[in-house]
Short mmCIF file of C-alpha atoms in Angstrom, two decimals:
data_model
loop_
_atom_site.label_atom_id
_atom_site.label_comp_id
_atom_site.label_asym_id
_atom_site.label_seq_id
_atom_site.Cartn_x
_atom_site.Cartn_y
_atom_site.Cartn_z
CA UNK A 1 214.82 46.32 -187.86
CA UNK A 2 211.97 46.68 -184.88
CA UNK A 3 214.48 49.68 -183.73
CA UNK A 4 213.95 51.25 -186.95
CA UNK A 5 210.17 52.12 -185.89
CA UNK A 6 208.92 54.96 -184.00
CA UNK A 7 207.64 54.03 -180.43
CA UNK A 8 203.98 55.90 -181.07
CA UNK A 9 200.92 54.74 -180.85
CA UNK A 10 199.72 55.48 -184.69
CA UNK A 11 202.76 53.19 -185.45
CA UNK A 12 201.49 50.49 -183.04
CA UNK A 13 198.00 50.57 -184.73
CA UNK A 14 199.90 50.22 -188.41
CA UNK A 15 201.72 47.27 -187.52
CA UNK A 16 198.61 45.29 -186.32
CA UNK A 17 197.12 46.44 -189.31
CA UNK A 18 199.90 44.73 -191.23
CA UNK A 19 199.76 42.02 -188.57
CA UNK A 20 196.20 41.25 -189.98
CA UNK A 21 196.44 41.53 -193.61
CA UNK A 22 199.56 39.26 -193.54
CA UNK A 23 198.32 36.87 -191.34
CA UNK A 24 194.64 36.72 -193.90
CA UNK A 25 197.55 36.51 -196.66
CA UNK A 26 199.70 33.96 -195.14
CA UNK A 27 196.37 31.91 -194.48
CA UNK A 28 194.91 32.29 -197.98
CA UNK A 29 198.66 31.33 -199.82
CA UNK A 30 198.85 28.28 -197.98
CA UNK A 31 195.37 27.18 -198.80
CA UNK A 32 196.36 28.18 -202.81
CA UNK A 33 199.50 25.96 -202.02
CA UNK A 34 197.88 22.86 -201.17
CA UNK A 35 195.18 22.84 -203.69
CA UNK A 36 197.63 23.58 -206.48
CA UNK A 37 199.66 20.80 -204.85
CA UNK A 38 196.61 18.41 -204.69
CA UNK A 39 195.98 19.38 -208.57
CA UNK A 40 199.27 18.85 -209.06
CA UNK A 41 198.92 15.44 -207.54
CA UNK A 42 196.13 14.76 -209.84
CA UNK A 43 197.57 15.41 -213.14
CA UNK A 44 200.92 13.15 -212.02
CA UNK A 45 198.83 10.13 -212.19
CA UNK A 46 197.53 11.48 -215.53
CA UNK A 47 201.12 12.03 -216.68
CA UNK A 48 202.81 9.03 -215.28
CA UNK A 49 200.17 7.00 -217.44
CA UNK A 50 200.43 8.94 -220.63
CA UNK A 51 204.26 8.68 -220.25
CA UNK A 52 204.38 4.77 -219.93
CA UNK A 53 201.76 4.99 -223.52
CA UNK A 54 204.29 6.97 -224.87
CA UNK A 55 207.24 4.42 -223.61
CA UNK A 56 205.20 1.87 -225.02
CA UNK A 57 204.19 3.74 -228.48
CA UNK A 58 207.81 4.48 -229.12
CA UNK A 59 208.77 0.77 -228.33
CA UNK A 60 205.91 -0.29 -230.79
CA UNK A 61 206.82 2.20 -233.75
CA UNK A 62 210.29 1.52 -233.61
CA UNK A 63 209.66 -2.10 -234.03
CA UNK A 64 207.29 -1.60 -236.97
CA UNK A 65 209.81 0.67 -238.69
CA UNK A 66 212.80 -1.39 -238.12
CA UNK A 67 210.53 -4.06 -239.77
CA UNK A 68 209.94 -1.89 -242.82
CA UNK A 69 213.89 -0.74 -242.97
CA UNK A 70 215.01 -4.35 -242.40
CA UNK A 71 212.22 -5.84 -245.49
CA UNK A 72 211.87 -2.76 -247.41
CA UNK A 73 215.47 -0.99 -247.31
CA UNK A 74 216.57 2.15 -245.74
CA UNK A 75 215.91 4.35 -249.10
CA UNK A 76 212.82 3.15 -249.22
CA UNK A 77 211.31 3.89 -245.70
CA UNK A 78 213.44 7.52 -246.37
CA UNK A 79 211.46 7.99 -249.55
CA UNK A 80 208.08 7.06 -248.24
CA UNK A 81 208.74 9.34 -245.12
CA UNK A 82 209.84 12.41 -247.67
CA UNK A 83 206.69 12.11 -250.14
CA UNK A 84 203.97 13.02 -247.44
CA UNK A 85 201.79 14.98 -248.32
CA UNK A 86 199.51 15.38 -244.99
CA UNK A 87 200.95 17.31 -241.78
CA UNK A 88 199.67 17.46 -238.30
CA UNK A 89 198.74 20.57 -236.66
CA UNK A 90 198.11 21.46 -232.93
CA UNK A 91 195.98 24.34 -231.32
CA UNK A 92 196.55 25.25 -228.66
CA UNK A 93 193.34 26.76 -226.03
CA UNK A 94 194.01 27.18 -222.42
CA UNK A 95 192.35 26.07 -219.34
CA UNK A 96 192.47 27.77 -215.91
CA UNK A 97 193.42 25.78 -213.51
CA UNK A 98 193.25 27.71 -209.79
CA UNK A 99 194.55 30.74 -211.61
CA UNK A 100 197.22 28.89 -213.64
CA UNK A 101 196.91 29.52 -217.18
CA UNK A 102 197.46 25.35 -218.89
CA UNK A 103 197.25 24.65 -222.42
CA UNK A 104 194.83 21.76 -224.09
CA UNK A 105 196.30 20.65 -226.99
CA UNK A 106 194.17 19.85 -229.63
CA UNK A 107 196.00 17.84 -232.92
CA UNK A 108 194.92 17.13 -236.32
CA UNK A 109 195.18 15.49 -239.17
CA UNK A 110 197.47 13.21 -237.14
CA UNK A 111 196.21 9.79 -237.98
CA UNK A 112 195.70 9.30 -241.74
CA UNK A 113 194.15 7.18 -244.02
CA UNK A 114 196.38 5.41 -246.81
CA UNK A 115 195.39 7.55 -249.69
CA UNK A 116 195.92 10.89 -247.32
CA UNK A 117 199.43 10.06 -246.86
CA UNK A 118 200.98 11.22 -250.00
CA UNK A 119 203.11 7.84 -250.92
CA UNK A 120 202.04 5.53 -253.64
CA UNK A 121 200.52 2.39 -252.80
CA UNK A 122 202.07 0.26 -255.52
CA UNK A 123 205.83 1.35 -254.57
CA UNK A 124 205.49 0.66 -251.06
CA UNK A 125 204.59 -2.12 -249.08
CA UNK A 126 202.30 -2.85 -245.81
CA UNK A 127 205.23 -2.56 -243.19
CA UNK A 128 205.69 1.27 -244.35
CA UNK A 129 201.83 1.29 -243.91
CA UNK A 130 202.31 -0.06 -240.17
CA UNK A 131 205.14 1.82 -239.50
CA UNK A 132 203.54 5.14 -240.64
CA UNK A 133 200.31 4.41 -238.55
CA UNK A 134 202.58 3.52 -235.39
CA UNK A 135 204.32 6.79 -235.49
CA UNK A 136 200.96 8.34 -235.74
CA UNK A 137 199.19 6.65 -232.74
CA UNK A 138 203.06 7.87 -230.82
CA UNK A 139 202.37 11.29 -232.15
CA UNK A 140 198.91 11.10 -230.40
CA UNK A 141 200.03 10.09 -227.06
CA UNK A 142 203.11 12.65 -227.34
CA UNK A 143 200.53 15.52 -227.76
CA UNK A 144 198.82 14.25 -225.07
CA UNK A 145 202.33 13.90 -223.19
CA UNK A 146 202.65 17.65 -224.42
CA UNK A 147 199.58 18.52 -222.67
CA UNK A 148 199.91 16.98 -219.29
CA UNK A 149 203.84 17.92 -219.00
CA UNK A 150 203.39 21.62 -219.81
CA UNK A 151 200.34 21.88 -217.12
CA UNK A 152 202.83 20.58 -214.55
CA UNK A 153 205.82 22.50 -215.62
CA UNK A 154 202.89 25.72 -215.13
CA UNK A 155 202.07 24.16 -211.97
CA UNK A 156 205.26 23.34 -210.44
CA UNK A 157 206.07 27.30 -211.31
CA UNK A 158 203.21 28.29 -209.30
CA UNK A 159 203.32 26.02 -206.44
CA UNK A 160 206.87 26.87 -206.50
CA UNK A 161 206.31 30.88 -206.13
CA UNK A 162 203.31 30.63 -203.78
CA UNK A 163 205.49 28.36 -201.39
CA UNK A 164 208.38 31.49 -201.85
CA UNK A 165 205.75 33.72 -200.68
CA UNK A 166 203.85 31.62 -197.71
CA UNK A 167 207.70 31.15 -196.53
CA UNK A 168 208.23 34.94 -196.65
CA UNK A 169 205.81 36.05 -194.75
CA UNK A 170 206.05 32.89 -192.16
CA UNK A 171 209.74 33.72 -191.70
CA UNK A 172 210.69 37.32 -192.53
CA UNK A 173 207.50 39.42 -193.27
CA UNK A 174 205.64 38.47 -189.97
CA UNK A 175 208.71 37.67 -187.69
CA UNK A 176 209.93 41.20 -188.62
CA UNK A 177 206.47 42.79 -187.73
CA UNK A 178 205.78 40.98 -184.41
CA UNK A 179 209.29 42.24 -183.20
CA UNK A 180 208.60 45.46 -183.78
CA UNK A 181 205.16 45.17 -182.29
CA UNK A 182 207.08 43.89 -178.81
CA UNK A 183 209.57 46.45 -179.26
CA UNK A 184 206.89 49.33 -179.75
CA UNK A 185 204.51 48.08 -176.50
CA UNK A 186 207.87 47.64 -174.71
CA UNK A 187 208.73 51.42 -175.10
CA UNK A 188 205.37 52.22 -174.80
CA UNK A 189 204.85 50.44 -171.33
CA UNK A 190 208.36 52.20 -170.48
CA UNK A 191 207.52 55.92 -170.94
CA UNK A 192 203.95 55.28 -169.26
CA UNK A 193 205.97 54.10 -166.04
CA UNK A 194 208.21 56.35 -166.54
CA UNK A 195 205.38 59.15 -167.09
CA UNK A 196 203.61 57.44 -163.74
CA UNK A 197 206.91 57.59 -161.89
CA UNK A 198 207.53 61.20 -162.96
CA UNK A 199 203.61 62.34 -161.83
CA UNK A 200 204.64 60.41 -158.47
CA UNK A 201 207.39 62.33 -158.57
CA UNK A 202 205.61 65.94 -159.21
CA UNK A 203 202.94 64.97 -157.04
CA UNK A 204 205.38 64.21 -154.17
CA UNK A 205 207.44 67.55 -154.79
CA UNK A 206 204.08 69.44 -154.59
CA UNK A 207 203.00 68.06 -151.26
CA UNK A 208 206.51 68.82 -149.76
CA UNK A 209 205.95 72.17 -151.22
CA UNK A 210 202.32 72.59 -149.64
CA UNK A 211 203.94 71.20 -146.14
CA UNK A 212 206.52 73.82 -146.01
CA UNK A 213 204.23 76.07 -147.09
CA UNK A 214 202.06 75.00 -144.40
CA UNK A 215 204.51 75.42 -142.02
CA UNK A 216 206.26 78.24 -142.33
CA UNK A 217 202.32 79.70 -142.18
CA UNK A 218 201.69 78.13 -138.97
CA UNK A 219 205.33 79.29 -137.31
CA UNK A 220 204.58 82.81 -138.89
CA UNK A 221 201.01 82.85 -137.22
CA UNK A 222 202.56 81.28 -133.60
CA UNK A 223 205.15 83.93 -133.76
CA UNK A 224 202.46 86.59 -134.60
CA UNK A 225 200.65 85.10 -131.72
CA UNK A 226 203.39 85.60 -129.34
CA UNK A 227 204.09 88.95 -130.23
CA UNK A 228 200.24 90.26 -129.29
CA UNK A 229 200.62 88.24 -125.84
CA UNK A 230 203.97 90.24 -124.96
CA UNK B 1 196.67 29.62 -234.04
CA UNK B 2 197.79 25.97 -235.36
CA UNK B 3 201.34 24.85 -234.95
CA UNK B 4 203.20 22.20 -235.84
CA UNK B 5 205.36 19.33 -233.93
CA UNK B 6 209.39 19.52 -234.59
CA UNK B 7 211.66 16.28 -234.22
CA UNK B 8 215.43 16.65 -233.33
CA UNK B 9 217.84 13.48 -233.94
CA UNK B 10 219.69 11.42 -236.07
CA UNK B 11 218.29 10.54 -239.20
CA UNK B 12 217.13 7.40 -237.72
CA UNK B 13 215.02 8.83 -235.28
CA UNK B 14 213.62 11.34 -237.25
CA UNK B 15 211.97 9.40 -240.33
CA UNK B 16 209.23 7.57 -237.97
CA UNK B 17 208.13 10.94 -237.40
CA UNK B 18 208.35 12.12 -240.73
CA UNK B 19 206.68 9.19 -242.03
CA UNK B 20 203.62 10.45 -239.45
CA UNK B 21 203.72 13.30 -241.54
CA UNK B 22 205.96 16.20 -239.57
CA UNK B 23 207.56 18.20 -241.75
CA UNK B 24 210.03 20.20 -239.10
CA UNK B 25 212.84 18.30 -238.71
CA UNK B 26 216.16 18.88 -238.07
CA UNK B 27 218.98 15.53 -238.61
CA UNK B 28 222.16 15.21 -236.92
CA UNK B 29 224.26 12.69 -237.24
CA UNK B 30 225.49 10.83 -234.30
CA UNK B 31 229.31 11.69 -234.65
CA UNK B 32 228.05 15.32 -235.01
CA UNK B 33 225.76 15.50 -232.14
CA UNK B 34 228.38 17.59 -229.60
CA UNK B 35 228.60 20.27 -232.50
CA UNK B 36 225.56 20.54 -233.54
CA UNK B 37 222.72 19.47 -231.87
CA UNK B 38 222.83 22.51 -229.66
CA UNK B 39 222.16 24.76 -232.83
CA UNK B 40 219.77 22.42 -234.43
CA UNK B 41 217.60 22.79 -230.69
CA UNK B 42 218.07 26.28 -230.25
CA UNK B 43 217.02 26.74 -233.96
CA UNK B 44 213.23 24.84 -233.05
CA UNK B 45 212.56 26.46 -230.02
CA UNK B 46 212.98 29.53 -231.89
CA UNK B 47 210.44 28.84 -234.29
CA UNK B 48 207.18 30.44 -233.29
CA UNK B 49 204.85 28.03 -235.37
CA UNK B 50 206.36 25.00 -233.13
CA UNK B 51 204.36 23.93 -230.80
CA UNK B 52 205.93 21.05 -229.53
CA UNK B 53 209.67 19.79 -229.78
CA UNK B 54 210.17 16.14 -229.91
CA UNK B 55 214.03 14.21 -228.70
CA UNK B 56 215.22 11.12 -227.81
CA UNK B 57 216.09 11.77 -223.52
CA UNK B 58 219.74 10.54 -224.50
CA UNK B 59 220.49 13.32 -226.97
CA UNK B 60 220.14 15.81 -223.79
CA UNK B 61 223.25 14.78 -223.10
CA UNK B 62 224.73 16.43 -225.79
CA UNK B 63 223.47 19.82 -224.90
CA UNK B 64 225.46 22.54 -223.47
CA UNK B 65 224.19 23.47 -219.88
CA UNK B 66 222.67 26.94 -221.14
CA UNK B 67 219.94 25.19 -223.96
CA UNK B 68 219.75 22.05 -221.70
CA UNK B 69 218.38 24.55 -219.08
CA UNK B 70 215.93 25.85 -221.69
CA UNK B 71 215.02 22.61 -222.96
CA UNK B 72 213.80 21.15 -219.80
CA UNK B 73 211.93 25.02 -218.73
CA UNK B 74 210.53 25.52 -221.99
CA UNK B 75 206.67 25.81 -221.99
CA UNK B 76 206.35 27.32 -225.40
CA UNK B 77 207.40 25.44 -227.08
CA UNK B 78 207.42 22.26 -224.92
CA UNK B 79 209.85 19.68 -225.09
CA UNK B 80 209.15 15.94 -224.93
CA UNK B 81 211.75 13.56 -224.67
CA UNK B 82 211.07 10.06 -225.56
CA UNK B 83 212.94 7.03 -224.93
CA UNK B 84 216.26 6.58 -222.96
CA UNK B 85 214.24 4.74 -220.04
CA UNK B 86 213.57 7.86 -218.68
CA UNK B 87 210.20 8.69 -216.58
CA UNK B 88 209.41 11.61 -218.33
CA UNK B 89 211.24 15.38 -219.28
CA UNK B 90 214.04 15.69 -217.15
CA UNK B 91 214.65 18.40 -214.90
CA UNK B 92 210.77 17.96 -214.00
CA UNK B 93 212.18 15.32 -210.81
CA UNK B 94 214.25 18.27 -209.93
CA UNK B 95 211.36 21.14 -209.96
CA UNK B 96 209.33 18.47 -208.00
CA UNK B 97 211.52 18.06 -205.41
CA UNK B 98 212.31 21.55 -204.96
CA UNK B 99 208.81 22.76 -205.18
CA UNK B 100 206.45 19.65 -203.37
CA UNK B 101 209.20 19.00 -201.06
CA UNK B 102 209.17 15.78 -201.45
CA UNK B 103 210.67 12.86 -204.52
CA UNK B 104 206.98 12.07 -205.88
CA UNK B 105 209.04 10.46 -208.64
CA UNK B 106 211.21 8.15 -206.52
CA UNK B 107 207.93 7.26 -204.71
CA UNK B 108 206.16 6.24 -207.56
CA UNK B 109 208.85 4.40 -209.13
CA UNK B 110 209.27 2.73 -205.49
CA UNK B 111 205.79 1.71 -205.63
CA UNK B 112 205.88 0.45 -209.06
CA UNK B 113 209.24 -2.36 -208.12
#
């Protein structure tokens, strides 16, 4: 990979560019990380409470209506549960929660009065009454359930992808850059001693050059010399 | 936009709910559940005015892999499971694990003995 890169200096100055930004990046994802994970941390004691109501509700409404099916008949609990008139509705807004889009669940018309649930009084007796208003209060906390379960299914997504990405750059993105950083100052360092060596190298030819030169002057003037004293 | 709330089970399990007034419902019986209840699921979460799908934890089971999957990733609609013993929608130990790291769940539960 580093090999792939160009030994010059422009390249050297891109890389610490990149360097940078994915260091601020790396820095900035981990601190999204762990406050999404402390908000996640948060809203697990919120669910792990609305999920034992909800263990509880069920428990609760299942007991009323087994009363009701046990005193009142099966057909009866079936026709009560068929002649209603009322249904809940939810609405669903969202909240922003560290850039995570989470829904807040809003119901209605969820718990009902006797004469707003469609059944005649006179045909049906107070366990259908109990039974209905059990299912309603588990219909409450299962909204809630709703609520709190979707924000950490959102949450764990994010976390989730924002740990992918702090990993990538910890492991491949900045790895990968720093090599080829070394690799490019490496090469660099190289050709300036070789480029040193070679001026030594010029530099020492040149002298050699000037000596000889030198030389051959000075034996050219001496035998000059002795050719005006014969 | 309102929505409503959907119940998938038996019969059984269903009237509670429809005696709370929900009118989305989808019964299948118990000897039928390996057939059918994948259908009856897929045919809910394809509903847009559901806004929440409601099962016993012990019918997931009965699933096939591929709408078990999308039961326990669905955000719109979501899925609650009730029941079973379970400590909430399934699959959400899983996503914890794999995204904190660590078993929150098994911690908790640890705490709680």
């Amino acid at each position: 990979m580093a090999e792939d890169v160009k030994p010059t200096r422009k390249n050297l100055m891109e890389i610490e560019d990149r360097i940078d930004l994915s260091e601020r990046g790396h820095d900035t994802l981990e601190q999204k990380r762990d406050g999404l994970i402390m908000e996640f941390m948060d809203i697990l004691d919120q669910a792990q409470d609305v999920r034992e109501d909800v263990e509880q509700n069920y428990e609760d409404a299942q007991q009323t209506i087994n009363m009701a099916r046990a005193m009142e008949g099966d057909v009866a609990v079936r026709g009560a549960a068929a002649a209603l008139k009322e249904h809940p509705e939810i609405t669903v807004r969202s909240n922003n929660i560290m850039g995570v889009v989470v829904p807040q669940i809003e119901a209605s018309r969820v718990s009902k009065s006797l004469d707003q649930r469609g059944y005649g009084v006179i045909g049906t007796s107070s366990r259908i009454d109990e039974a209905a208003e059990a299912y309603e209060d588990l219909l409450e906390t299962i909204v809630l359930a709703a609520e709190v379960e979707t924000a950490m299914k959102k949450l764990l997504d994010e976390i989730e992808s924002t740990k992918r990405r702090v990993n990538a750059l910890e492991f491949t993105v900045l790895p990968d850059l720093y090599e080829s950083q070394d690799y490019i100052e490496q090469k660099l360092e190289e050709q300036e001693r070789e480029e040193i060596f070679r001026m030594k190298k010029v530099k020492d030819k040149k002298e050699e050059e000037e000596r000889a030169k030198a030389e051959s002057e000075s034996e050219s003037e001496a035998a000059a010399d002795a050719g005006t004293a014969d | 936009m309102s929505q409503e709330i959907a119940v998938v089970g038996t019969a059984e399990f269903t009237t509670g709910f429809r005696l709370a007034g929900v009118r989305e419902f989808r019964n299948v019986p118990e000897e039928e559940k390996d057939a059918e209840l994948d259908a009856a699921v897929s045919d809910v979460l394809s509903m847009d005015d559901v806004g929440i799908v409601v099962m016993h934890a012990d019918d997931l089971d009965y699933l096939s892999r591929q709408v078990r999957e999308t039961v326990e990733t669905s955000v719109e609609p979501t899925v609650v499971t009730i029941g079973g013993g379970g400590g909430g929608s399934s699959g959400m130990r899983e996503q914890i694990k794999r995204a904190i790291g660590i078993d929150l769940m098994d911690q908790d539960e640890g705490a709680n003995e």
